[in-house]
Short mmCIF file of C-alpha atoms and ligand atoms in Angstrom, two decimals:
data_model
loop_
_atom_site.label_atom_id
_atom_site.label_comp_id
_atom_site.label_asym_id
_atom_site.label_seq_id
_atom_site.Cartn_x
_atom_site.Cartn_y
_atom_site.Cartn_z
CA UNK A 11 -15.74 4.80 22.57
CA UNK A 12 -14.57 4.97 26.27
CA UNK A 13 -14.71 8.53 28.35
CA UNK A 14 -11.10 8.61 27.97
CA UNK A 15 -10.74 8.11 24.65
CA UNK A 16 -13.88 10.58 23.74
CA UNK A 17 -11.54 13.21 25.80
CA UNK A 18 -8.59 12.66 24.11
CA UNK A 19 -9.96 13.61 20.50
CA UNK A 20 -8.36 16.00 18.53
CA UNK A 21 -11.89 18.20 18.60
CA UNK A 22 -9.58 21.66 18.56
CA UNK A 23 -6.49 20.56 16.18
CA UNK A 24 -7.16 20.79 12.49
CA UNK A 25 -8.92 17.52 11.58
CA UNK A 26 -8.78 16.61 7.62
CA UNK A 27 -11.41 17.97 5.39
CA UNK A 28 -13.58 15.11 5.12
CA UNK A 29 -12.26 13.01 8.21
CA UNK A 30 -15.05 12.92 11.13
CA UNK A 31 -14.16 12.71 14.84
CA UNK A 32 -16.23 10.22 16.66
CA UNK A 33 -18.34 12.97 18.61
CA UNK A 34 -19.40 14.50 15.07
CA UNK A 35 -19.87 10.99 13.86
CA UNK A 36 -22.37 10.34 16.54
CA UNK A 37 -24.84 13.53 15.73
CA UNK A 38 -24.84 12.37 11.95
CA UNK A 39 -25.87 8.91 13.14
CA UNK A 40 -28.40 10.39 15.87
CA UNK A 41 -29.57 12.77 13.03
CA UNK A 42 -30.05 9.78 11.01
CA UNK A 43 -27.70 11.39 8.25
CA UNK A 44 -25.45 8.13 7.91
CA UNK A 45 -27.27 5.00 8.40
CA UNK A 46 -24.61 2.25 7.64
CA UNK A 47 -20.62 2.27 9.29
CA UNK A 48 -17.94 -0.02 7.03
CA UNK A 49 -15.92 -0.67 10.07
CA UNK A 50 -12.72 -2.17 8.03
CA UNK A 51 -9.53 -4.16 8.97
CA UNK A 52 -6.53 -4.15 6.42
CA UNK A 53 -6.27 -7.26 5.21
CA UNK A 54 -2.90 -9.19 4.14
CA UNK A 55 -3.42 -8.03 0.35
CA UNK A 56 -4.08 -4.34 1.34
CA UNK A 57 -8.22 -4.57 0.88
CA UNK A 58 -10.49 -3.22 3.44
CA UNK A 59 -12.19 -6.19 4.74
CA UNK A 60 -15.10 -5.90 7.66
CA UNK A 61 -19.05 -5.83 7.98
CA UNK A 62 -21.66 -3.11 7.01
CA UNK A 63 -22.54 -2.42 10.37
CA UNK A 64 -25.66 -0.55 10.94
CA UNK A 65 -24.76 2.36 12.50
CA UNK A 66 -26.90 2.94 16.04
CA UNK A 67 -25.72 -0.22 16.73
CA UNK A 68 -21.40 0.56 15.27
CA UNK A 69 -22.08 4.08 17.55
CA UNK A 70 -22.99 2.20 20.67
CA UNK A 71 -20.24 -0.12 21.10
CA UNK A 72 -17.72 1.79 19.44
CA UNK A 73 -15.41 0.42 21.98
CA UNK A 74 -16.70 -2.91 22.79
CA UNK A 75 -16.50 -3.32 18.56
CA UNK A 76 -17.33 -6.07 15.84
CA UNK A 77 -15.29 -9.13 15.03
CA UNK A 78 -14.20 -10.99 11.79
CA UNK A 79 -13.03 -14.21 11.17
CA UNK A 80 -9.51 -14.83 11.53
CA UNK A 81 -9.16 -16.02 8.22
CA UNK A 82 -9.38 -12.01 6.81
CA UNK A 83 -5.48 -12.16 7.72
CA UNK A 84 -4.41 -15.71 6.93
CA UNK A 85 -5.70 -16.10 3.25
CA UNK A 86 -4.38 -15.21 -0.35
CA UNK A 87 -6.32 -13.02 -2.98
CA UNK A 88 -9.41 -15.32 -3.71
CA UNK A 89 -9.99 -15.76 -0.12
CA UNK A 90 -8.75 -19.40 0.28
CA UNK A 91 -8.59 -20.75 3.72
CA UNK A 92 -5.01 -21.87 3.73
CA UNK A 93 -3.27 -23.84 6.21
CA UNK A 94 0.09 -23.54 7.49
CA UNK A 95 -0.54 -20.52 9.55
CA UNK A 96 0.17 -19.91 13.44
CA UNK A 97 -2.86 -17.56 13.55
CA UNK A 98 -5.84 -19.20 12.26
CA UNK A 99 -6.76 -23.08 11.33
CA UNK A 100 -9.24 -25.35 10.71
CA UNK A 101 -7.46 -26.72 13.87
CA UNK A 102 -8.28 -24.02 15.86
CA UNK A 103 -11.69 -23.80 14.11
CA UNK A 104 -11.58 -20.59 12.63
CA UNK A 105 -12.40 -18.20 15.26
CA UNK A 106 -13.13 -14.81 15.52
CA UNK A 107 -10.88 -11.48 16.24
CA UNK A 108 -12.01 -8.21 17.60
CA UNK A 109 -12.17 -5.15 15.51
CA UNK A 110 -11.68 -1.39 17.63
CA UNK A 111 -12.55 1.54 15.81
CA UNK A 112 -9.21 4.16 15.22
CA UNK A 113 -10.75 7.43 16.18
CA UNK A 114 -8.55 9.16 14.12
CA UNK A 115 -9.31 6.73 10.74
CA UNK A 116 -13.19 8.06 10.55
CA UNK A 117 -14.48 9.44 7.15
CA UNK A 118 -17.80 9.48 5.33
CA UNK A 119 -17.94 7.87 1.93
CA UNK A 120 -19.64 10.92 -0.05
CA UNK A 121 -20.39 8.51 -3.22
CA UNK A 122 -22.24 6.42 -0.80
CA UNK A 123 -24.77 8.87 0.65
CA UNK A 124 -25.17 7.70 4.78
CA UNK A 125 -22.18 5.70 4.94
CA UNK A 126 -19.36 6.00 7.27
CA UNK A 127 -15.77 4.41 6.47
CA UNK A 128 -14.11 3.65 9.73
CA UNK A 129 -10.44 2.00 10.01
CA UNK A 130 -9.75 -0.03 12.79
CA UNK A 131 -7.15 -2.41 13.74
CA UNK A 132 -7.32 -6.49 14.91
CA UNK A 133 -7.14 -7.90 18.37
CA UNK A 134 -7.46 -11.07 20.01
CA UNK A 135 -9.93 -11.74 23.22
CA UNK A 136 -7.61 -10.81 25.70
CA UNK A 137 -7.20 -7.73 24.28
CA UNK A 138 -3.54 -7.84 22.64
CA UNK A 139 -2.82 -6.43 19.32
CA UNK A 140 -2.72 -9.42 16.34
CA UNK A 141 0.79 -9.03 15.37
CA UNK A 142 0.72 -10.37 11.70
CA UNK A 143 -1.98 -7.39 11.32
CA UNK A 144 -0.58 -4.82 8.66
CA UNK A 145 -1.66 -1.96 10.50
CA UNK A 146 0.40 -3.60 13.71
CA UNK A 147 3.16 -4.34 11.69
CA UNK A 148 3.61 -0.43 10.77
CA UNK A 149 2.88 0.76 13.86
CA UNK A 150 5.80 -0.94 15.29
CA UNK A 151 8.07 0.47 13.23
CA UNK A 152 6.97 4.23 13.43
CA UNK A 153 7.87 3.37 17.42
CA UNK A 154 11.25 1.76 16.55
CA UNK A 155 12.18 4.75 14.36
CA UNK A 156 10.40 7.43 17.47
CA UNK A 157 12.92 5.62 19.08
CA UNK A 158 15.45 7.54 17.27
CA UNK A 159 14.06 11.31 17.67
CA UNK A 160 12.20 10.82 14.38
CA UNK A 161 8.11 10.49 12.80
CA UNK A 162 7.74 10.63 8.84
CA UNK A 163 5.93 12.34 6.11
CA UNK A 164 4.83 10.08 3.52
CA UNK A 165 3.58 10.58 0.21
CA UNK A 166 2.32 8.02 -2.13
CA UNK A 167 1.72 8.00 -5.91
CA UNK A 168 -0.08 5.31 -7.12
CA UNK A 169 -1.12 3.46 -10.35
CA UNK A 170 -3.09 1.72 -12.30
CA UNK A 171 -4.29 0.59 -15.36
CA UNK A 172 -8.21 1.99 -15.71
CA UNK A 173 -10.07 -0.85 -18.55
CA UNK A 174 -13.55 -0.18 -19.95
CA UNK A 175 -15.96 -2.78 -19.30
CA UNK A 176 -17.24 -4.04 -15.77
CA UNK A 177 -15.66 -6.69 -13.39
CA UNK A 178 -18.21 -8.99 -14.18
CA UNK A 179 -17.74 -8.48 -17.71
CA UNK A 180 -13.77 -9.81 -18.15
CA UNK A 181 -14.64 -12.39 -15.88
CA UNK A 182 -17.65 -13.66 -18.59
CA UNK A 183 -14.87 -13.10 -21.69
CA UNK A 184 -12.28 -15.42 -19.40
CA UNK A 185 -10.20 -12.03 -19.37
CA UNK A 186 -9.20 -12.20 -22.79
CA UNK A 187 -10.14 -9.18 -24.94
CA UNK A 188 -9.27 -6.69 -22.00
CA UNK A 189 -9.72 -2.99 -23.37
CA UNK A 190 -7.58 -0.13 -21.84
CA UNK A 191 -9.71 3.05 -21.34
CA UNK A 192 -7.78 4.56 -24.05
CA UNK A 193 -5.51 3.02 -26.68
CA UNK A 194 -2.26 5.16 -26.81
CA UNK A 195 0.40 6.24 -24.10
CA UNK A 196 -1.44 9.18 -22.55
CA UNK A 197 1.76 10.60 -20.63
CA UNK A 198 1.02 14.28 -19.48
CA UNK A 199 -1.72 14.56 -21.84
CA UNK A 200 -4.10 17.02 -20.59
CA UNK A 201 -7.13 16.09 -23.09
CA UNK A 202 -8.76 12.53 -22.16
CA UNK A 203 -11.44 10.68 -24.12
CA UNK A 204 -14.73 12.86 -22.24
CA UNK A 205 -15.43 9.43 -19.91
CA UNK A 206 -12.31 8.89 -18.75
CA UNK A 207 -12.00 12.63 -18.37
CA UNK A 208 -15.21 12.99 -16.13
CA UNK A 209 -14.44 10.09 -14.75
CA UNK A 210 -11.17 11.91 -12.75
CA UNK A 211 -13.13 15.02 -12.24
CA UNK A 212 -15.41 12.67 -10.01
CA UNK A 213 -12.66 10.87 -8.79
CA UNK A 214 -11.00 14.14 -7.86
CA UNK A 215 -14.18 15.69 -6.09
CA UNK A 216 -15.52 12.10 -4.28
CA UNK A 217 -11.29 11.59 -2.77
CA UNK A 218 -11.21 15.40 -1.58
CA UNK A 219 -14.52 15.62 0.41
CA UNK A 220 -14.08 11.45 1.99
CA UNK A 221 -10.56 13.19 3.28
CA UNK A 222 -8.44 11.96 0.68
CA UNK A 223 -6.25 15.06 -0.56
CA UNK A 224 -5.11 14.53 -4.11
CA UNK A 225 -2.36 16.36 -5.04
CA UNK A 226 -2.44 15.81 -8.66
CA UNK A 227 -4.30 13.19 -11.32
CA UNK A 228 -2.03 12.20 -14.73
CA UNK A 229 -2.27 9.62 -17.41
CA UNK A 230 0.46 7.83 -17.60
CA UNK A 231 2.86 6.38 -20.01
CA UNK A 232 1.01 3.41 -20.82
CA UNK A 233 -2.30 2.71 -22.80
CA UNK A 234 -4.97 3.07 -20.08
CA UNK A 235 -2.49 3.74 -17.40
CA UNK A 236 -3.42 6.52 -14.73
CA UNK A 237 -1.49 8.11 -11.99
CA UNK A 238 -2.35 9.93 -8.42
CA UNK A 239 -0.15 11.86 -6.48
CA UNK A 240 -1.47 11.84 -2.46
CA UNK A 241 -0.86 14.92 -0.40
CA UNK A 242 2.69 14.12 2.33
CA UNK A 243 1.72 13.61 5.54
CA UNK A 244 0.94 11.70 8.82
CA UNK A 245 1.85 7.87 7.77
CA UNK A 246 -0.78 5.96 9.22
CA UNK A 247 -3.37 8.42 7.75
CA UNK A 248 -1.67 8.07 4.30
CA UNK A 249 -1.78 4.23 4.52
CA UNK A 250 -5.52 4.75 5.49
CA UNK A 251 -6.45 6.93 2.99
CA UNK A 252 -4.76 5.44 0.36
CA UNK A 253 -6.55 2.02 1.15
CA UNK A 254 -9.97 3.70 0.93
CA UNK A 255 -8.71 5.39 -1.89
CA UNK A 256 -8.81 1.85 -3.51
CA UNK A 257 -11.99 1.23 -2.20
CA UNK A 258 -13.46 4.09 -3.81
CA UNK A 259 -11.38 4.03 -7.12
CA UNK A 260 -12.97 0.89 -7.88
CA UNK A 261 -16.77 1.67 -6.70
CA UNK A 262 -16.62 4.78 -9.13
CA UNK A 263 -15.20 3.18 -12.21
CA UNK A 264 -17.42 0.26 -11.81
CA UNK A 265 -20.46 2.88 -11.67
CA UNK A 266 -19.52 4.22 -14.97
CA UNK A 267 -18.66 0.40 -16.43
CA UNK A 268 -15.06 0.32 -15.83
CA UNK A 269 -12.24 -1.20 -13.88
CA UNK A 270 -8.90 -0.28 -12.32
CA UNK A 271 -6.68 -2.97 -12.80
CA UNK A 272 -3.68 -2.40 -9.87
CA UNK A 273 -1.46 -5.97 -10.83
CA UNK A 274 2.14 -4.94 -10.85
CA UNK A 275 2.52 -5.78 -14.25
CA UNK A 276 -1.00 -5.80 -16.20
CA UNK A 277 0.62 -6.60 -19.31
CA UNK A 278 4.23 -7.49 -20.83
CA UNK A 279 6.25 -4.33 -20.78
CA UNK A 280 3.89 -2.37 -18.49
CA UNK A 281 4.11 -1.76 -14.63
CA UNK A 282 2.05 -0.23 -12.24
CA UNK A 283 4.49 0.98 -9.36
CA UNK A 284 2.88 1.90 -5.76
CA UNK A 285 6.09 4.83 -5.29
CA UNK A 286 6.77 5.92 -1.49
CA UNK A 287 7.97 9.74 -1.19
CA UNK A 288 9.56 10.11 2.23
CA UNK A 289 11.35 12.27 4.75
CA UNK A 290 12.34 11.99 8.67
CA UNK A 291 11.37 15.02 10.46
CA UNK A 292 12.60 15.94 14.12
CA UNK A 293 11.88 18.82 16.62
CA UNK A 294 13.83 20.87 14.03
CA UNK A 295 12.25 20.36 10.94
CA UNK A 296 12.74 17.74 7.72
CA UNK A 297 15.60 15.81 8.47
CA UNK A 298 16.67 15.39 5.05
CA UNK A 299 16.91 18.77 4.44
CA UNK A 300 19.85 19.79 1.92
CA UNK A 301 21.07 22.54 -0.38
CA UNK A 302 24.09 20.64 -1.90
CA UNK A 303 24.23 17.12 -3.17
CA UNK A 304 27.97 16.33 -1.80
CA UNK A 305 26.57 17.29 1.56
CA UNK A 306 24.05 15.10 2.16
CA UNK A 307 23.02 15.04 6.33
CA UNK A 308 24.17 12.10 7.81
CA UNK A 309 20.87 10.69 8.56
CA UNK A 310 19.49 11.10 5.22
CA UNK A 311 23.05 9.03 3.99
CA UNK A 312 22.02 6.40 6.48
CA UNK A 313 18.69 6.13 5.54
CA UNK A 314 19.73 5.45 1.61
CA UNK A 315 22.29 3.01 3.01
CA UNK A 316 19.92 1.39 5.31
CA UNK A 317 17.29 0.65 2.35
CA UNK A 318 20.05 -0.48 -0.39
CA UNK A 319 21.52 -2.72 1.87
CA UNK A 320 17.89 -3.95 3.71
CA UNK A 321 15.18 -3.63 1.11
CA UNK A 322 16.72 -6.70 -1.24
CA UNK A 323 15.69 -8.76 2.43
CA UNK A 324 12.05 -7.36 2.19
CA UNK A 325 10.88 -8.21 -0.89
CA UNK A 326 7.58 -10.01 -0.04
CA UNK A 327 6.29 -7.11 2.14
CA UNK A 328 6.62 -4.79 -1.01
CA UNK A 329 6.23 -7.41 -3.74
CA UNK A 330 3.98 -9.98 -2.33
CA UNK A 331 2.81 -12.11 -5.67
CA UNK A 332 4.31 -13.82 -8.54
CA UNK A 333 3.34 -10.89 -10.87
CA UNK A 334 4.92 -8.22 -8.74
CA UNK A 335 8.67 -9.23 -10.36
CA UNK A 336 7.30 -9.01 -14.02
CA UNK A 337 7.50 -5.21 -13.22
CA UNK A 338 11.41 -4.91 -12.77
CA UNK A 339 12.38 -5.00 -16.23
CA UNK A 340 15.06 -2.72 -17.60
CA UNK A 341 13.85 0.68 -19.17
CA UNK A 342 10.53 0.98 -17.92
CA UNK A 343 11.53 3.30 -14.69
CA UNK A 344 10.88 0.46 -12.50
CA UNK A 345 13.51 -0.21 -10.90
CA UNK A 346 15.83 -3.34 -11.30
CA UNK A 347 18.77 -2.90 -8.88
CA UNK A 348 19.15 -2.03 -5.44
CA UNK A 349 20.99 1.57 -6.98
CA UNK A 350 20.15 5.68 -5.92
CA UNK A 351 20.47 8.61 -7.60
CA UNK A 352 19.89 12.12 -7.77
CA UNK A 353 16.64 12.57 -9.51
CA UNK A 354 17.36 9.62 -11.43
CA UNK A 355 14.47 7.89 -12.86
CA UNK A 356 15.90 4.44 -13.33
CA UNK A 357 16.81 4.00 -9.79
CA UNK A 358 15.17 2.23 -6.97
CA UNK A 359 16.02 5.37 -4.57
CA UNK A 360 15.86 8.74 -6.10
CA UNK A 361 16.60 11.79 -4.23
CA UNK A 362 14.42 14.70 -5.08
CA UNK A 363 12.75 17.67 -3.89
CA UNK A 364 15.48 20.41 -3.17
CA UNK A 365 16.01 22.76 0.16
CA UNK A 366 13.41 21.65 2.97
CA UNK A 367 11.48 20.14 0.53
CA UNK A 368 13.89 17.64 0.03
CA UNK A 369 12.84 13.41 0.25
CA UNK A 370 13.67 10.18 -0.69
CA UNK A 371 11.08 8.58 -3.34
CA UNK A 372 11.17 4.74 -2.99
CA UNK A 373 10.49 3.26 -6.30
CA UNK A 374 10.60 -0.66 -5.12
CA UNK A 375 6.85 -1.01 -4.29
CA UNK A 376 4.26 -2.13 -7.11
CA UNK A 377 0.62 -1.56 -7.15
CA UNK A 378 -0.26 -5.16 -6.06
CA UNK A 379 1.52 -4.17 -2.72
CA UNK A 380 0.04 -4.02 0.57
CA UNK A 381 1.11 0.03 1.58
CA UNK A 382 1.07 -0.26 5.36
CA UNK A 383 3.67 -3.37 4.85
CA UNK A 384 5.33 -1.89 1.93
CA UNK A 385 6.14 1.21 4.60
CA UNK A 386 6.78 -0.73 7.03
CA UNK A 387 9.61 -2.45 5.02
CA UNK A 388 10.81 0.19 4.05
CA UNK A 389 11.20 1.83 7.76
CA UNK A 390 12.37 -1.34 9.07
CA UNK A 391 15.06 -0.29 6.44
CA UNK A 392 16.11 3.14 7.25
CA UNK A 393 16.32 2.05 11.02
CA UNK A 394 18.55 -0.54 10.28
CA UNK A 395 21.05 2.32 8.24
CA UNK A 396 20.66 4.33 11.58
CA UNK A 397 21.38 1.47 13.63
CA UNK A 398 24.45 -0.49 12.06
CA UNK A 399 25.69 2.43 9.85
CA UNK A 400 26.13 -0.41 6.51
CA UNK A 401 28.32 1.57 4.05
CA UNK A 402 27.06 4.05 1.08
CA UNK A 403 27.89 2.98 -1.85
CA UNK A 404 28.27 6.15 -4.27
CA UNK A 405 25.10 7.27 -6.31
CA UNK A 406 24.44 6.14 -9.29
CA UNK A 407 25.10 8.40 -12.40
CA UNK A 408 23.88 7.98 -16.13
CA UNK A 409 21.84 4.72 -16.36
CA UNK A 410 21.23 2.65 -13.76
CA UNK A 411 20.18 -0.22 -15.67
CA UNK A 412 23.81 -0.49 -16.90
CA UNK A 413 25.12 -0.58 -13.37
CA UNK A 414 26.43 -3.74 -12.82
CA UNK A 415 27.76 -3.90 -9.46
CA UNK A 416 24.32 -2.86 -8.20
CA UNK A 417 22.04 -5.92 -6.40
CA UNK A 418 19.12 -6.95 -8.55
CA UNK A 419 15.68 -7.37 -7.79
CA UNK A 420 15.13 -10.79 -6.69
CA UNK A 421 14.19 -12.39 -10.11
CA UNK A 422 10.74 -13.98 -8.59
CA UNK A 423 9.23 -14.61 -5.49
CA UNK A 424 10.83 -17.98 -4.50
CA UNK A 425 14.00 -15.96 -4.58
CA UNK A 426 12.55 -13.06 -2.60
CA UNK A 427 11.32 -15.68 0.00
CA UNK A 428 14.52 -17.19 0.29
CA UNK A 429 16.55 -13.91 1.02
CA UNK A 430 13.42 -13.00 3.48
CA UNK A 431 13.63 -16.27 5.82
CA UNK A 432 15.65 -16.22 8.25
CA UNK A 433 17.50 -13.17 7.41
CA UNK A 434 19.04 -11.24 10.80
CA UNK A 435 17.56 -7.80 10.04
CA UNK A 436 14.11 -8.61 9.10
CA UNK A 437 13.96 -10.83 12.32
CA UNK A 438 15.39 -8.28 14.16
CA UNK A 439 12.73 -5.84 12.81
CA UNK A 440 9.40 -8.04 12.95
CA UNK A 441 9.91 -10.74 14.91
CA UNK A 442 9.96 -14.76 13.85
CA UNK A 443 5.95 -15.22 13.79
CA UNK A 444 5.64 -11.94 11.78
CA UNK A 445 8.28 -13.45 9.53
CA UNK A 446 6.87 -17.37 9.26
CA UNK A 447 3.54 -15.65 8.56
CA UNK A 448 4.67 -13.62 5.56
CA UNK A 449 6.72 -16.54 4.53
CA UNK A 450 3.52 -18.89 4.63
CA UNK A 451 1.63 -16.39 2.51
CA UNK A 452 4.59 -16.38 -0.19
CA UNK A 453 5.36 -19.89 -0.61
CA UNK A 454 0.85 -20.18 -0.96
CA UNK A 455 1.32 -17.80 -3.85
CA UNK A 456 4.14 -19.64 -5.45
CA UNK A 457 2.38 -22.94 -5.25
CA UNK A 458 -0.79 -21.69 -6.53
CA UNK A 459 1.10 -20.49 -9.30
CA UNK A 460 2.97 -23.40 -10.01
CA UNK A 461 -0.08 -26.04 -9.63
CA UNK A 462 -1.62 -23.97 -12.49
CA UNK A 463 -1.68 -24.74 -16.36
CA UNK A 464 -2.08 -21.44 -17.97
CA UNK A 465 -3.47 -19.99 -21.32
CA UNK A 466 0.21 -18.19 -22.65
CA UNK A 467 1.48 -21.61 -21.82
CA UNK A 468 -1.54 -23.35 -24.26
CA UNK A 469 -0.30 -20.87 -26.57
CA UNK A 470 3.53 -21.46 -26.33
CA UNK A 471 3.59 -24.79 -26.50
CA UNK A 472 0.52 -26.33 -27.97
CA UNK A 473 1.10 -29.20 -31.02
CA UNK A 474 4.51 -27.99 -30.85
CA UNK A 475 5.96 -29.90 -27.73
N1 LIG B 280 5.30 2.74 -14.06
C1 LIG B 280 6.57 2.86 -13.41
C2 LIG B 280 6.71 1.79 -12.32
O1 LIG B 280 6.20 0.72 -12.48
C3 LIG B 280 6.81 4.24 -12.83
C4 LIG B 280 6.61 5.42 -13.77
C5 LIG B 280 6.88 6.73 -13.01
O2 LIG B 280 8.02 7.14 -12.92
O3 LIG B 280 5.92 7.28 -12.47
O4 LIG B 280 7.32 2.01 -11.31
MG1 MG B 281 4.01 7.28 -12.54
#
């Protein structure tokens, strides 16, 4: 931590319950109160990736920082060196990046008594930003769209399927014999079996005090299937919180022999969505602000227009595996056209909240996505309505699954990859290496997927082909 940067800490502005500034990091590390610092980079899939670093030694070179292969943002899921990417190679022989500590991204773990939980972003050894980096790839949008007058408020509500029995435990059984927490559709229940029940009252507690404000906790409508509503505000500090969220999600349920399962589609018939809530706010308040639905403000008609014409271009960065289009199935309020809608349900942009508190929720996103891309898609979106004004279609009324004139979902990845390549406003909005990158990454998942002989086909086709 430089002079400068120690100076420019928000010491007097309201800080986050839970969220430490570096200053008040250093007494509980001189105090010896946290021993251990995660300092953690985003990596490609959305997971934290970085060293334990013991703290003395994270406090003194806050600045100067750690480093991390190069590989932590040029790999798929199991952690595969793959080749094909500008960034990283066996080529180039794997070297390192930096990691700097965000001041602003500093919280304690409370489930994890000394530890520290600091978010930091990538750079190379001369000091520029790595431009493929998540975090990067957000942050240049939130310019382009300060560009136009305007930051956002973001809310995310996130799910996931919580199973009982360990990790290591479905990996022993081969997977097979999964068991959700509990066996029915829990929608809006408020009585849980008791472990699932202290298991969100933990939950609850452990996300409020590491800076995490949870609006609300629901089971959802599937067996097993949980919901948490985040707190709106500042985007990069959603994004953060939201990936330590995961972080800790899975820590606690492991703890108590269980597992969050966030795939996009855990099962046939059931998705996990990874919903954005947003709003543009000026000088003069939320942008989006309305009190009658045939006066919408302008910018809150480009925005919608901006992400129905944009977002079928930006698949991978929302839907980045082969699992993530098993989700868009009719009927199961995930979306499966390009369609909005007053509080409609069944549509991939609904318009909710009324007066001031008014927002767009974008319901594209599943739970396998990587947020800080998945918002950054969906910005690159909005400033392209704002820019080049595409036309509005009219919102969708009654079912939108019935809405035929609407663009679908790409039906898989290879077709999400194809409208993503090359196409003029996601170049325009990250840039040809961002682009080849995310392509790369894609087309790895796809042929993983394809070089693979799976159990459902064993079953389909076994003796019988
Ligand atoms: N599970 C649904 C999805 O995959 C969303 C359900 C809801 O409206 O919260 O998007
Ligand atoms: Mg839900």
């Amino acid at each position: 931590m430089t002079d400068k940067e120690q100076h420019a800490e928000p010491d007097t502005e309201p800080w986050p319950a839970g969220m430490v500034t570096s200053r008040a990091l250093r007494g509980y590390v001189e105090r010896g109160e946290i021993t251990t610092v995660r300092l953690a980079v985003p990596d490609m899939q959305g997971r934290p990736k970085g060293k334990i670093l013991s703290a003395p030694v994270f406090v003194d070179r806050m600045d100067s920082q750690a480093e991390i292969c190069a590989y932590v943002l040029a790999t798929d899921i199991n952690m595969t060196p793959l080749d094909g990417f500008d960034l990283t190679s066996w080529e180039q022989g794997y070297g390192d990046l930096g990691v700097k500590a965000d001041p602003s991204g500093i919280r304690l773990l409370p489930h994890q008594p000394g530890t520290a939980f600091v978010m930091g972003d990538a750079f190379h050894h001369d000091g520029t930003p790595v431009e493929v980096a998540p975090r990067y790839l957000l942050r240049t949008q939130l310019e382009r769209l300060a560009d136009f007058g305007y930051h956002v408020a973001l809310g995310t509500e996130a799910e996931f399927v919580l199973h009982q029995g360990t990790l290591e435990e479905a990996h022993r059984t081969g997977y097979h014999g999964l068991r959700p927490a509990w066996p029915h559709n829990l929608d809006y229940a408020l009585g849980h079996p008791p472990q699932a029940s202290d298991f969100f009252h933990h939950l609850h507690d452990v996300l409020q005090e590491a800076g995490i404000p949870v609006e609300a906790i629901k089971t959802e409508g599937a067996a097993g299937q949980v919901e948490l509503t985040f707190v709106y505000g500042d985007v990069m500090a959603a994004c953060d919180a939201y990936t330590a969220f995961r972080l800790i999600v899975h820590d606690l349920a492991q703890r108590r022999g269980m597992t969050p399962n966030f795939m996009a589609a855990p099962s046939t018939g059931v998705g996990n969505g990874l919903h954005l809530h947003l709003s543009l706010w000026s000088a003069h308040g939320n942008a989006f602000t309305y009190h009658r639905s045939e006066d919408l403000p302008p910018v809150m008609e480009r925005a919608i227009a901006g992400l129905l014409s944009a977002m079928p271009h930006l698949a991978p960065l929302y839907a980045p595996t082969v699992n993530s289009y098993k989700r868009y199935a009719p009927h199961t309020f995930a979306p499966a056209g390009y369609t909005w809608g007053f509080d409609n349900r069944g549509c991939a942009v609904r318009v909710t909240g009324v007066g001031e508190k008014a927002h767009l929720e974008v319901r594209l996103p599943g739970a396998d996505a990587n947020l800080y891309l998945a918002v950054a898609a969906t910005l690159a979106a909005i400033i392209h309505g704002l820019q080049d004004h595409p036309d509005l279609p009219p919102p969708c009324v009654g079912d939108p699954y019935a809405a035929n004139d609407a663009i679908p979902v790409p039906a898989d990845l290879a077709e999400a990859v194809r409208r993503f390549d090359g196409n003029k406003i996601v170049l325009d909005a990250f840039g040809e290496n961002v682009v080849r990158h995310y392509v790369r990454a894609a087309q790895a998942e796809i042929s993983w997927h394809c070089s693979q002989v799976t159990d459902i086909e064993r079953e389909y086709g076994f003796g019988r082909a």
